Amino acid sequence: AQSVTQLGSHVSVSEGALVLLRCNYSSSVPPYLFWYVQYPNQGLQLLLKYTTGATLVKGINGFEAEFKKSETSFHLTKPSAHMSDAAEYFCAVSVSGNQFYFGTGTSLTVIP
Amino acid sequence: DTGVSQDPRHKITKRGQNVTFRCDPISEHNRLYWYRQTLGQGPEFLTYFQNEAQLEKSRLLSDRFSAERPKGSFSTLEIQRTEQGDSAMYLCASSLGLAELPTDTQYFGPGTRLTVL
């Protein structure tokens, strides 16, 4: 069975500081991994995804994530937080491509 | 804007009533997905359509739930005899459907928030 664990339901960072949102997955087969962002009253938006190939994936808005098979992790980072990054972030895993398993989400607060 | 739209955005109903939600995907998107999201949780997959064919259903989709996509365009999700445990945000997503599934980006609608009293 596949599952995703997001460590830290709430993360606060200062504006300009590094953003690190953690995601660990469980999968018996090579997974496909995703990060989505959800702004208030809006739908989920894909930030980035790992399917195959390069393990460092760059996404929109300056975010990137690295697939580390040995650590079963897919942590999301951004070098410098911006106020507009405040949102809910979800990590998701899929092995079949049509069923996605989402984590419980991490709420990011950016402190001015 | 031609994103995924959902109607209604909010629905309050009494236990035992039937409700129906509508999802209009992005034009020309062949795949359509329904998810449920409860407070403090991530979205949970419910079902998935390729054009008008319902190809997969989660065990979360009890007999009281039914989804249709009759002409391969918009979709409806009906919940019969609603229970308080059905209170959640119901999300719809669509994708082009031309690529292998994992590389096929899903675009989400804003959701329909259901409250069952």
JSON list of C-alpha atoms in Angstrom, two decimals:
[
{"chain": "A", "resi": 1, "resn": "ALA", "atom": "CA", "xyz": [0.00, 0.00, 0.00]},
{"chain": "A", "resi": 2, "resn": "GLN", "atom": "CA", "xyz": [1.12, 3.53, -0.65]},
{"chain": "A", "resi": 3, "resn": "SER", "atom": "CA", "xyz": [1.08, 6.34, 1.87]},
{"chain": "A", "resi": 4, "resn": "VAL", "atom": "CA", "xyz": [2.54, 9.75, 2.50]},
{"chain": "A", "resi": 5, "resn": "THR", "atom": "CA", "xyz": [3.64, 11.33, 5.75]},
{"chain": "A", "resi": 6, "resn": "GLN", "atom": "CA", "xyz": [4.13, 15.06, 6.01]},
{"chain": "A", "resi": 7, "resn": "LEU", "atom": "CA", "xyz": [6.10, 15.99, 9.10]},
{"chain": "A", "resi": 8, "resn": "GLY", "atom": "CA", "xyz": [4.83, 19.16, 10.66]},
{"chain": "A", "resi": 9, "resn": "SER", "atom": "CA", "xyz": [1.27, 20.26, 10.10]},
{"chain": "A", "resi": 10, "resn": "HIS", "atom": "CA", "xyz": [2.32, 23.87, 10.60]},
{"chain": "A", "resi": 11, "resn": "VAL", "atom": "CA", "xyz": [5.57, 25.52, 9.57]},
{"chain": "A", "resi": 12, "resn": "SER", "atom": "CA", "xyz": [6.48, 29.16, 10.12]},
{"chain": "A", "resi": 13, "resn": "VAL", "atom": "CA", "xyz": [9.39, 30.90, 8.45]},
{"chain": "A", "resi": 14, "resn": "SER", "atom": "CA", "xyz": [10.52, 34.48, 8.22]},
{"chain": "A", "resi": 15, "resn": "GLU", "atom": "CA", "xyz": [10.30, 36.27, 4.91]},
{"chain": "A", "resi": 16, "resn": "GLY", "atom": "CA", "xyz": [13.51, 35.62, 3.01]},
{"chain": "A", "resi": 17, "resn": "ALA", "atom": "CA", "xyz": [14.36, 32.48, 4.96]},
{"chain": "A", "resi": 18, "resn": "LEU", "atom": "CA", "xyz": [14.67, 28.96, 3.62]},
{"chain": "A", "resi": 19, "resn": "VAL", "atom": "CA", "xyz": [11.46, 26.98, 3.26]},
{"chain": "A", "resi": 20, "resn": "LEU", "atom": "CA", "xyz": [11.69, 23.24, 3.97]},
{"chain": "A", "resi": 21, "resn": "LEU", "atom": "CA", "xyz": [8.55, 21.11, 3.95]},
{"chain": "A", "resi": 22, "resn": "ARG", "atom": "CA", "xyz": [9.09, 17.43, 4.63]},
{"chain": "A", "resi": 23, "resn": "CYS", "atom": "CA", "xyz": [7.47, 14.48, 2.90]},
{"chain": "A", "resi": 24, "resn": "ASN", "atom": "CA", "xyz": [8.20, 10.81, 3.32]},
{"chain": "A", "resi": 25, "resn": "TYR", "atom": "CA", "xyz": [6.46, 8.13, 1.34]},
{"chain": "A", "resi": 26, "resn": "SER", "atom": "CA", "xyz": [5.84, 4.45, 1.56]},
{"chain": "A", "resi": 27, "resn": "SER", "atom": "CA", "xyz": [5.64, 2.42, -1.61]},
{"chain": "A", "resi": 28, "resn": "SER", "atom": "CA", "xyz": [6.58, -1.09, -2.61]},
{"chain": "A", "resi": 29, "resn": "VAL", "atom": "CA", "xyz": [7.27, -0.03, -6.17]},
{"chain": "A", "resi": 30, "resn": "PRO", "atom": "CA", "xyz": [8.90, 3.05, -7.68]},
{"chain": "A", "resi": 31, "resn": "PRO", "atom": "CA", "xyz": [6.52, 5.89, -7.01]},
{"chain": "A", "resi": 32, "resn": "TYR", "atom": "CA", "xyz": [5.48, 9.01, -8.78]},
{"chain": "A", "resi": 33, "resn": "LEU", "atom": "CA", "xyz": [5.63, 11.95, -6.39]},
{"chain": "A", "resi": 34, "resn": "PHE", "atom": "CA", "xyz": [3.89, 15.31, -6.41]},
{"chain": "A", "resi": 35, "resn": "TRP", "atom": "CA", "xyz": [3.66, 18.54, -4.47]},
{"chain": "A", "resi": 36, "resn": "TYR", "atom": "CA", "xyz": [0.49, 20.61, -4.65]},
{"chain": "A", "resi": 37, "resn": "VAL", "atom": "CA", "xyz": [-0.27, 24.02, -3.14]},
{"chain": "A", "resi": 38, "resn": "GLN", "atom": "CA", "xyz": [-3.69, 25.21, -2.03]},
{"chain": "A", "resi": 39, "resn": "TYR", "atom": "CA", "xyz": [-4.38, 28.88, -1.48]},
{"chain": "A", "resi": 40, "resn": "PRO", "atom": "CA", "xyz": [-7.46, 29.89, 0.52]},
{"chain": "A", "resi": 41, "resn": "ASN", "atom": "CA", "xyz": [-10.68, 29.39, -1.42]},
{"chain": "A", "resi": 42, "resn": "GLN", "atom": "CA", "xyz": [-8.80, 28.06, -4.43]},
{"chain": "A", "resi": 43, "resn": "GLY", "atom": "CA", "xyz": [-8.26, 24.65, -5.96]},
{"chain": "A", "resi": 44, "resn": "LEU", "atom": "CA", "xyz": [-5.08, 22.65, -5.56]},
{"chain": "A", "resi": 45, "resn": "GLN", "atom": "CA", "xyz": [-2.33, 23.66, -7.96]},
{"chain": "A", "resi": 46, "resn": "LEU", "atom": "CA", "xyz": [0.51, 21.42, -9.04]},
{"chain": "A", "resi": 47, "resn": "LEU", "atom": "CA", "xyz": [3.89, 22.77, -7.91]},
{"chain": "A", "resi": 48, "resn": "LEU", "atom": "CA", "xyz": [6.08, 20.01, -9.27]},
{"chain": "A", "resi": 49, "resn": "LYS", "atom": "CA", "xyz": [6.23, 16.29, -9.89]},
{"chain": "A", "resi": 50, "resn": "TYR", "atom": "CA", "xyz": [8.75, 13.48, -10.09]},
{"chain": "A", "resi": 51, "resn": "THR", "atom": "CA", "xyz": [8.05, 10.65, -12.49]},
{"chain": "A", "resi": 52, "resn": "THR", "atom": "CA", "xyz": [11.38, 9.39, -13.81]},
{"chain": "A", "resi": 53, "resn": "GLY", "atom": "CA", "xyz": [14.81, 10.78, -14.61]},
{"chain": "A", "resi": 54, "resn": "ALA", "atom": "CA", "xyz": [16.51, 13.57, -12.72]},
{"chain": "A", "resi": 55, "resn": "THR", "atom": "CA", "xyz": [15.88, 13.34, -9.02]},
{"chain": "A", "resi": 56, "resn": "LEU", "atom": "CA", "xyz": [16.01, 17.09, -8.44]},
{"chain": "A", "resi": 57, "resn": "VAL", "atom": "CA", "xyz": [12.81, 18.55, -9.75]},
{"chain": "A", "resi": 58, "resn": "LYS", "atom": "CA", "xyz": [12.19, 22.23, -10.25]},
{"chain": "A", "resi": 59, "resn": "GLY", "atom": "CA", "xyz": [8.70, 23.61, -10.06]},
{"chain": "A", "resi": 60, "resn": "ILE", "atom": "CA", "xyz": [6.85, 26.86, -10.23]},
{"chain": "A", "resi": 61, "resn": "ASN", "atom": "CA", "xyz": [7.40, 29.88, -7.98]},
{"chain": "A", "resi": 62, "resn": "GLY", "atom": "CA", "xyz": [11.01, 28.93, -7.22]},
{"chain": "A", "resi": 63, "resn": "PHE", "atom": "CA", "xyz": [10.21, 25.66, -5.46]},
{"chain": "A", "resi": 64, "resn": "GLU", "atom": "CA", "xyz": [12.13, 22.46, -5.96]},
{"chain": "A", "resi": 65, "resn": "ALA", "atom": "CA", "xyz": [12.13, 18.97, -4.50]},
{"chain": "A", "resi": 66, "resn": "GLU", "atom": "CA", "xyz": [14.58, 16.09, -4.48]},
{"chain": "A", "resi": 67, "resn": "PHE", "atom": "CA", "xyz": [13.61, 12.45, -4.72]},
{"chain": "A", "resi": 68, "resn": "LYS", "atom": "CA", "xyz": [15.81, 10.41, -2.38]},
{"chain": "A", "resi": 69, "resn": "LYS", "atom": "CA", "xyz": [15.02, 6.75, -2.74]},
{"chain": "A", "resi": 70, "resn": "SER", "atom": "CA", "xyz": [17.33, 5.67, 0.07]},
{"chain": "A", "resi": 71, "resn": "GLU", "atom": "CA", "xyz": [15.51, 7.98, 2.47]},
{"chain": "A", "resi": 72, "resn": "THR", "atom": "CA", "xyz": [12.06, 7.52, 0.88]},
{"chain": "A", "resi": 73, "resn": "SER", "atom": "CA", "xyz": [11.76, 11.27, 0.93]},
{"chain": "A", "resi": 74, "resn": "PHE", "atom": "CA", "xyz": [10.61, 14.03, -1.37]},
{"chain": "A", "resi": 75, "resn": "HIS", "atom": "CA", "xyz": [11.14, 17.23, 0.61]},
{"chain": "A", "resi": 76, "resn": "LEU", "atom": "CA", "xyz": [10.08, 20.58, -0.83]},
{"chain": "A", "resi": 77, "resn": "THR", "atom": "CA", "xyz": [12.39, 23.57, -0.59]},
{"chain": "A", "resi": 78, "resn": "LYS", "atom": "CA", "xyz": [12.59, 27.19, -1.59]},
{"chain": "A", "resi": 79, "resn": "PRO", "atom": "CA", "xyz": [15.68, 29.28, -0.87]},
{"chain": "A", "resi": 80, "resn": "SER", "atom": "CA", "xyz": [13.86, 32.46, 0.09]},
{"chain": "A", "resi": 81, "resn": "ALA", "atom": "CA", "xyz": [10.30, 32.63, 1.37]},
{"chain": "A", "resi": 82, "resn": "HIS", "atom": "CA", "xyz": [7.92, 35.26, 0.09]},
{"chain": "A", "resi": 83, "resn": "MET", "atom": "CA", "xyz": [4.75, 36.43, 1.74]},
{"chain": "A", "resi": 84, "resn": "SER", "atom": "CA", "xyz": [2.76, 35.05, -1.18]},
{"chain": "A", "resi": 85, "resn": "ASP", "atom": "CA", "xyz": [4.02, 31.52, -0.37]},
{"chain": "A", "resi": 86, "resn": "ALA", "atom": "CA", "xyz": [1.70, 31.31, 2.63]},
{"chain": "A", "resi": 87, "resn": "ALA", "atom": "CA", "xyz": [-0.65, 28.43, 1.81]},
{"chain": "A", "resi": 88, "resn": "GLU", "atom": "CA", "xyz": [-1.37, 24.76, 2.46]},
{"chain": "A", "resi": 89, "resn": "TYR", "atom": "CA", "xyz": [1.02, 22.33, 0.82]},
{"chain": "A", "resi": 90, "resn": "PHE", "atom": "CA", "xyz": [0.24, 18.71, 0.03]},
{"chain": "A", "resi": 91, "resn": "CYS", "atom": "CA", "xyz": [2.58, 15.91, -0.93]},
{"chain": "A", "resi": 92, "resn": "ALA", "atom": "CA", "xyz": [1.11, 13.03, -2.93]},
{"chain": "A", "resi": 93, "resn": "VAL", "atom": "CA", "xyz": [2.26, 9.64, -4.19]},
{"chain": "A", "resi": 94, "resn": "SER", "atom": "CA", "xyz": [0.98, 7.48, -7.00]},
{"chain": "A", "resi": 95, "resn": "VAL", "atom": "CA", "xyz": [2.12, 4.20, -8.41]},
{"chain": "A", "resi": 96, "resn": "SER", "atom": "CA", "xyz": [-0.58, 3.49, -10.94]},
{"chain": "A", "resi": 97, "resn": "GLY", "atom": "CA", "xyz": [-0.96, 7.06, -12.01]},
{"chain": "A", "resi": 98, "resn": "ASN", "atom": "CA", "xyz": [-4.70, 7.20, -11.49]},
{"chain": "A", "resi": 99, "resn": "GLN", "atom": "CA", "xyz": [-4.97, 6.84, -7.73]},
{"chain": "A", "resi": 100, "resn": "PHE", "atom": "CA", "xyz": [-3.24, 9.53, -5.75]},
{"chain": "A", "resi": 101, "resn": "TYR", "atom": "CA", "xyz": [-2.55, 9.30, -2.03]},
{"chain": "A", "resi": 102, "resn": "PHE", "atom": "CA", "xyz": [-2.20, 12.70, -0.41]},
{"chain": "A", "resi": 103, "resn": "GLY", "atom": "CA", "xyz": [-0.56, 13.61, 2.84]},
{"chain": "A", "resi": 104, "resn": "THR", "atom": "CA", "xyz": [-2.40, 15.53, 5.53]},
{"chain": "A", "resi": 105, "resn": "GLY", "atom": "CA", "xyz": [-0.88, 18.80, 4.43]},
{"chain": "A", "resi": 106, "resn": "THR", "atom": "CA", "xyz": [1.46, 21.42, 5.88]},
{"chain": "A", "resi": 107, "resn": "SER", "atom": "CA", "xyz": [0.28, 24.93, 6.50]},
{"chain": "A", "resi": 108, "resn": "LEU", "atom": "CA", "xyz": [3.05, 27.42, 5.75]},
{"chain": "A", "resi": 109, "resn": "THR", "atom": "CA", "xyz": [3.05, 30.79, 7.47]},
{"chain": "A", "resi": 110, "resn": "VAL", "atom": "CA", "xyz": [5.49, 33.48, 6.35]},
{"chain": "A", "resi": 111, "resn": "ILE", "atom": "CA", "xyz": [6.35, 36.05, 8.97]},
{"chain": "A", "resi": 112, "resn": "PRO", "atom": "CA", "xyz": [7.20, 39.53, 7.72]},
{"chain": "B", "resi": 1, "resn": "ASP", "atom": "CA", "xyz": [-10.93, 31.81, -17.34]},
{"chain": "B", "resi": 2, "resn": "THR", "atom": "CA", "xyz": [-11.59, 28.23, -18.44]},
{"chain": "B", "resi": 3, "resn": "GLY", "atom": "CA", "xyz": [-10.48, 26.34, -15.35]},
{"chain": "B", "resi": 4, "resn": "VAL", "atom": "CA", "xyz": [-12.37, 23.56, -13.62]},
{"chain": "B", "resi": 5, "resn": "SER", "atom": "CA", "xyz": [-15.60, 24.83, -12.14]},
{"chain": "B", "resi": 6, "resn": "GLN", "atom": "CA", "xyz": [-17.80, 23.25, -9.49]},
{"chain": "B", "resi": 7, "resn": "ASP", "atom": "CA", "xyz": [-21.34, 24.02, -8.48]},
{"chain": "B", "resi": 8, "resn": "PRO", "atom": "CA", "xyz": [-22.51, 24.72, -5.90]},
{"chain": "B", "resi": 9, "resn": "ARG", "atom": "CA", "xyz": [-19.57, 26.02, -3.86]},
{"chain": "B", "resi": 10, "resn": "HIS", "atom": "CA", "xyz": [-21.43, 25.39, -0.61]},
{"chain": "B", "resi": 11, "resn": "LYS", "atom": "CA", "xyz": [-24.28, 23.05, 0.26]},
{"chain": "B", "resi": 12, "resn": "ILE", "atom": "CA", "xyz": [-26.01, 22.66, 3.59]},
{"chain": "B", "resi": 13, "resn": "THR", "atom": "CA", "xyz": [-28.46, 19.80, 3.89]},
{"chain": "B", "resi": 14, "resn": "LYS", "atom": "CA", "xyz": [-30.24, 17.76, 6.51]},
{"chain": "B", "resi": 15, "resn": "ARG", "atom": "CA", "xyz": [-29.33, 14.18, 7.24]},
{"chain": "B", "resi": 16, "resn": "GLY", "atom": "CA", "xyz": [-31.19, 11.80, 4.97]},
{"chain": "B", "resi": 17, "resn": "GLN", "atom": "CA", "xyz": [-31.52, 14.19, 2.07]},
{"chain": "B", "resi": 18, "resn": "ASN", "atom": "CA", "xyz": [-30.00, 13.61, -1.36]},
{"chain": "B", "resi": 19, "resn": "VAL", "atom": "CA", "xyz": [-27.51, 16.06, -2.85]},
{"chain": "B", "resi": 20, "resn": "THR", "atom": "CA", "xyz": [-25.95, 16.41, -6.27]},
{"chain": "B", "resi": 21, "resn": "PHE", "atom": "CA", "xyz": [-22.81, 18.26, -7.22]},
{"chain": "B", "resi": 22, "resn": "ARG", "atom": "CA", "xyz": [-21.67, 19.26, -10.66]},
{"chain": "B", "resi": 23, "resn": "CYS", "atom": "CA", "xyz": [-18.19, 19.54, -12.10]},
{"chain": "B", "resi": 24, "resn": "ASP", "atom": "CA", "xyz": [-17.31, 21.16, -15.41]},
{"chain": "B", "resi": 25, "resn": "PRO", "atom": "CA", "xyz": [-13.79, 20.21, -16.47]},
{"chain": "B", "resi": 26, "resn": "ILE", "atom": "CA", "xyz": [-11.46, 22.19, -18.63]},
{"chain": "B", "resi": 27, "resn": "SER", "atom": "CA", "xyz": [-12.62, 21.98, -22.21]},
{"chain": "B", "resi": 28, "resn": "GLU", "atom": "CA", "xyz": [-11.19, 18.99, -24.11]},
{"chain": "B", "resi": 29, "resn": "HIS", "atom": "CA", "xyz": [-9.93, 17.29, -20.97]},
{"chain": "B", "resi": 30, "resn": "ASN", "atom": "CA", "xyz": [-10.67, 13.59, -21.28]},
{"chain": "B", "resi": 31, "resn": "ARG", "atom": "CA", "xyz": [-10.09, 12.55, -17.67]},
{"chain": "B", "resi": 32, "resn": "LEU", "atom": "CA", "xyz": [-12.09, 13.65, -14.69]},
{"chain": "B", "resi": 33, "resn": "TYR", "atom": "CA", "xyz": [-11.51, 12.80, -11.03]},
{"chain": "B", "resi": 34, "resn": "TRP", "atom": "CA", "xyz": [-13.48, 13.19, -7.83]},
{"chain": "B", "resi": 35, "resn": "TYR", "atom": "CA", "xyz": [-11.86, 13.52, -4.42]},
{"chain": "B", "resi": 36, "resn": "ARG", "atom": "CA", "xyz": [-13.11, 14.09, -0.90]},
{"chain": "B", "resi": 37, "resn": "GLN", "atom": "CA", "xyz": [-11.25, 16.22, 1.62]},
{"chain": "B", "resi": 38, "resn": "THR", "atom": "CA", "xyz": [-12.15, 16.35, 5.28]},
{"chain": "B", "resi": 39, "resn": "LEU", "atom": "CA", "xyz": [-10.85, 18.90, 7.75]},
{"chain": "B", "resi": 40, "resn": "GLY", "atom": "CA", "xyz": [-7.18, 18.44, 8.50]},
{"chain": "B", "resi": 41, "resn": "GLN", "atom": "CA", "xyz": [-6.73, 15.75, 5.89]},
{"chain": "B", "resi": 42, "resn": "GLY", "atom": "CA", "xyz": [-5.48, 15.60, 2.36]},
{"chain": "B", "resi": 43, "resn": "PRO", "atom": "CA", "xyz": [-7.77, 14.80, -0.56]},
{"chain": "B", "resi": 44, "resn": "GLU", "atom": "CA", "xyz": [-8.91, 11.18, -0.85]},
{"chain": "B", "resi": 45, "resn": "PHE", "atom": "CA", "xyz": [-9.49, 9.67, -4.27]},
{"chain": "B", "resi": 46, "resn": "LEU", "atom": "CA", "xyz": [-13.10, 8.66, -4.95]},
{"chain": "B", "resi": 47, "resn": "THR", "atom": "CA", "xyz": [-13.42, 7.87, -8.62]},
{"chain": "B", "resi": 48, "resn": "TYR", "atom": "CA", "xyz": [-12.07, 8.58, -12.09]},
{"chain": "B", "resi": 49, "resn": "PHE", "atom": "CA", "xyz": [-13.51, 8.84, -15.60]},
{"chain": "B", "resi": 50, "resn": "GLN", "atom": "CA", "xyz": [-11.86, 8.46, -18.97]},
{"chain": "B", "resi": 51, "resn": "ASN", "atom": "CA", "xyz": [-14.35, 10.26, -21.24]},
{"chain": "B", "resi": 52, "resn": "GLU", "atom": "CA", "xyz": [-17.73, 8.83, -20.20]},
{"chain": "B", "resi": 53, "resn": "ALA", "atom": "CA", "xyz": [-16.36, 5.58, -18.78]},
{"chain": "B", "resi": 54, "resn": "GLN", "atom": "CA", "xyz": [-15.95, 5.29, -15.03]},
{"chain": "B", "resi": 55, "resn": "LEU", "atom": "CA", "xyz": [-12.72, 3.32, -14.83]},
{"chain": "B", "resi": 56, "resn": "GLU", "atom": "CA", "xyz": [-11.93, 3.18, -11.16]},
{"chain": "B", "resi": 57, "resn": "LYS", "atom": "CA", "xyz": [-13.77, 3.56, -7.88]},
{"chain": "B", "resi": 58, "resn": "SER", "atom": "CA", "xyz": [-12.34, 3.76, -4.42]},
{"chain": "B", "resi": 59, "resn": "ARG", "atom": "CA", "xyz": [-13.71, 1.61, -1.63]},
{"chain": "B", "resi": 60, "resn": "LEU", "atom": "CA", "xyz": [-14.59, 4.97, -0.03]},
{"chain": "B", "resi": 61, "resn": "LEU", "atom": "CA", "xyz": [-17.36, 5.29, -2.60]},
{"chain": "B", "resi": 62, "resn": "SER", "atom": "CA", "xyz": [-20.20, 3.54, -0.80]},
{"chain": "B", "resi": 63, "resn": "ASP", "atom": "CA", "xyz": [-23.45, 2.48, -2.43]},
{"chain": "B", "resi": 64, "resn": "ARG", "atom": "CA", "xyz": [-24.94, 5.83, -1.49]},
{"chain": "B", "resi": 65, "resn": "PHE", "atom": "CA", "xyz": [-22.52, 7.59, -3.82]},
{"chain": "B", "resi": 66, "resn": "SER", "atom": "CA", "xyz": [-22.87, 7.62, -7.57]},
{"chain": "B", "resi": 67, "resn": "ALA", "atom": "CA", "xyz": [-20.99, 9.55, -10.20]},
{"chain": "B", "resi": 68, "resn": "GLU", "atom": "CA", "xyz": [-21.76, 10.02, -13.84]},
{"chain": "B", "resi": 69, "resn": "ARG", "atom": "CA", "xyz": [-20.22, 11.66, -16.84]},
{"chain": "B", "resi": 70, "resn": "PRO", "atom": "CA", "xyz": [-22.86, 10.98, -19.47]},
{"chain": "B", "resi": 71, "resn": "LYS", "atom": "CA", "xyz": [-21.41, 12.76, -22.47]},
{"chain": "B", "resi": 72, "resn": "GLY", "atom": "CA", "xyz": [-17.80, 12.80, -21.47]},
{"chain": "B", "resi": 73, "resn": "SER", "atom": "CA", "xyz": [-17.94, 16.45, -20.52]},
{"chain": "B", "resi": 74, "resn": "PHE", "atom": "CA", "xyz": [-19.41, 17.57, -17.19]},
{"chain": "B", "resi": 75, "resn": "SER", "atom": "CA", "xyz": [-19.81, 15.15, -14.32]},
{"chain": "B", "resi": 76, "resn": "THR", "atom": "CA", "xyz": [-22.21, 14.84, -11.40]},
{"chain": "B", "resi": 77, "resn": "LEU", "atom": "CA", "xyz": [-21.65, 13.30, -8.00]},
{"chain": "B", "resi": 78, "resn": "GLU", "atom": "CA", "xyz": [-24.79, 12.32, -6.11]},
{"chain": "B", "resi": 79, "resn": "ILE", "atom": "CA", "xyz": [-24.96, 11.34, -2.47]},
{"chain": "B", "resi": 80, "resn": "GLN", "atom": "CA", "xyz": [-28.14, 9.65, -1.38]},
{"chain": "B", "resi": 81, "resn": "ARG", "atom": "CA", "xyz": [-29.43, 9.59, 2.20]},
{"chain": "B", "resi": 82, "resn": "THR", "atom": "CA", "xyz": [-26.68, 11.88, 3.42]},
{"chain": "B", "resi": 83, "resn": "GLU", "atom": "CA", "xyz": [-25.04, 11.23, 6.78]},
{"chain": "B", "resi": 84, "resn": "GLN", "atom": "CA", "xyz": [-23.16, 13.63, 9.02]},
{"chain": "B", "resi": 85, "resn": "GLY", "atom": "CA", "xyz": [-19.97, 11.79, 8.13]},
{"chain": "B", "resi": 86, "resn": "ASP", "atom": "CA", "xyz": [-20.41, 12.91, 4.53]},
{"chain": "B", "resi": 87, "resn": "SER", "atom": "CA", "xyz": [-19.61, 16.48, 5.54]},
{"chain": "B", "resi": 88, "resn": "ALA", "atom": "CA", "xyz": [-16.48, 17.36, 3.61]},
{"chain": "B", "resi": 89, "resn": "MET", "atom": "CA", "xyz": [-15.08, 19.30, 0.68]},
{"chain": "B", "resi": 90, "resn": "TYR", "atom": "CA", "xyz": [-15.69, 17.48, -2.59]},
{"chain": "B", "resi": 91, "resn": "LEU", "atom": "CA", "xyz": [-13.02, 18.25, -5.17]},
{"chain": "B", "resi": 92, "resn": "CYS", "atom": "CA", "xyz": [-13.09, 17.68, -8.88]},
{"chain": "B", "resi": 93, "resn": "ALA", "atom": "CA", "xyz": [-10.05, 17.62, -11.13]},
{"chain": "B", "resi": 94, "resn": "SER", "atom": "CA", "xyz": [-9.51, 17.12, -14.83]},
{"chain": "B", "resi": 95, "resn": "SER", "atom": "CA", "xyz": [-6.59, 16.29, -17.07]},
{"chain": "B", "resi": 96, "resn": "LEU", "atom": "CA", "xyz": [-5.92, 16.10, -20.78]},
{"chain": "B", "resi": 97, "resn": "GLY", "atom": "CA", "xyz": [-5.67, 12.35, -20.80]},
{"chain": "B", "resi": 98, "resn": "LEU", "atom": "CA", "xyz": [-3.31, 12.12, -23.72]},
{"chain": "B", "resi": 99, "resn": "ALA", "atom": "CA", "xyz": [-0.23, 11.16, -21.75]},
{"chain": "B", "resi": 100, "resn": "GLU", "atom": "CA", "xyz": [0.68, 8.29, -19.51]},
{"chain": "B", "resi": 101, "resn": "LEU", "atom": "CA", "xyz": [-1.23, 8.94, -16.33]},
{"chain": "B", "resi": 102, "resn": "PRO", "atom": "CA", "xyz": [1.57, 10.01, -13.97]},
{"chain": "B", "resi": 103, "resn": "THR", "atom": "CA", "xyz": [2.71, 12.70, -16.36]},
{"chain": "B", "resi": 104, "resn": "ASP", "atom": "CA", "xyz": [-0.82, 13.89, -16.94]},
{"chain": "B", "resi": 105, "resn": "THR", "atom": "CA", "xyz": [-1.26, 17.01, -14.80]},
{"chain": "B", "resi": 106, "resn": "GLN", "atom": "CA", "xyz": [-4.50, 17.25, -12.84]},
{"chain": "B", "resi": 107, "resn": "TYR", "atom": "CA", "xyz": [-6.14, 20.65, -12.59]},
{"chain": "B", "resi": 108, "resn": "PHE", "atom": "CA", "xyz": [-8.38, 21.05, -9.57]},
{"chain": "B", "resi": 109, "resn": "GLY", "atom": "CA", "xyz": [-11.58, 22.98, -9.13]},
{"chain": "B", "resi": 110, "resn": "PRO", "atom": "CA", "xyz": [-12.32, 25.08, -6.02]},
{"chain": "B", "resi": 111, "resn": "GLY", "atom": "CA", "xyz": [-14.48, 22.36, -4.48]},
{"chain": "B", "resi": 112, "resn": "THR", "atom": "CA", "xyz": [-17.98, 22.04, -3.08]},
{"chain": "B", "resi": 113, "resn": "ARG", "atom": "CA", "xyz": [-18.21, 22.21, 0.69]},
{"chain": "B", "resi": 114, "resn": "LEU", "atom": "CA", "xyz": [-20.97, 19.96, 2.01]},
{"chain": "B", "resi": 115, "resn": "THR", "atom": "CA", "xyz": [-22.36, 20.33, 5.51]},
{"chain": "B", "resi": 116, "resn": "VAL", "atom": "CA", "xyz": [-24.82, 17.71, 6.71]},
{"chain": "B", "resi": 117, "resn": "LEU", "atom": "CA", "xyz": [-26.82, 18.77, 9.76]}
]
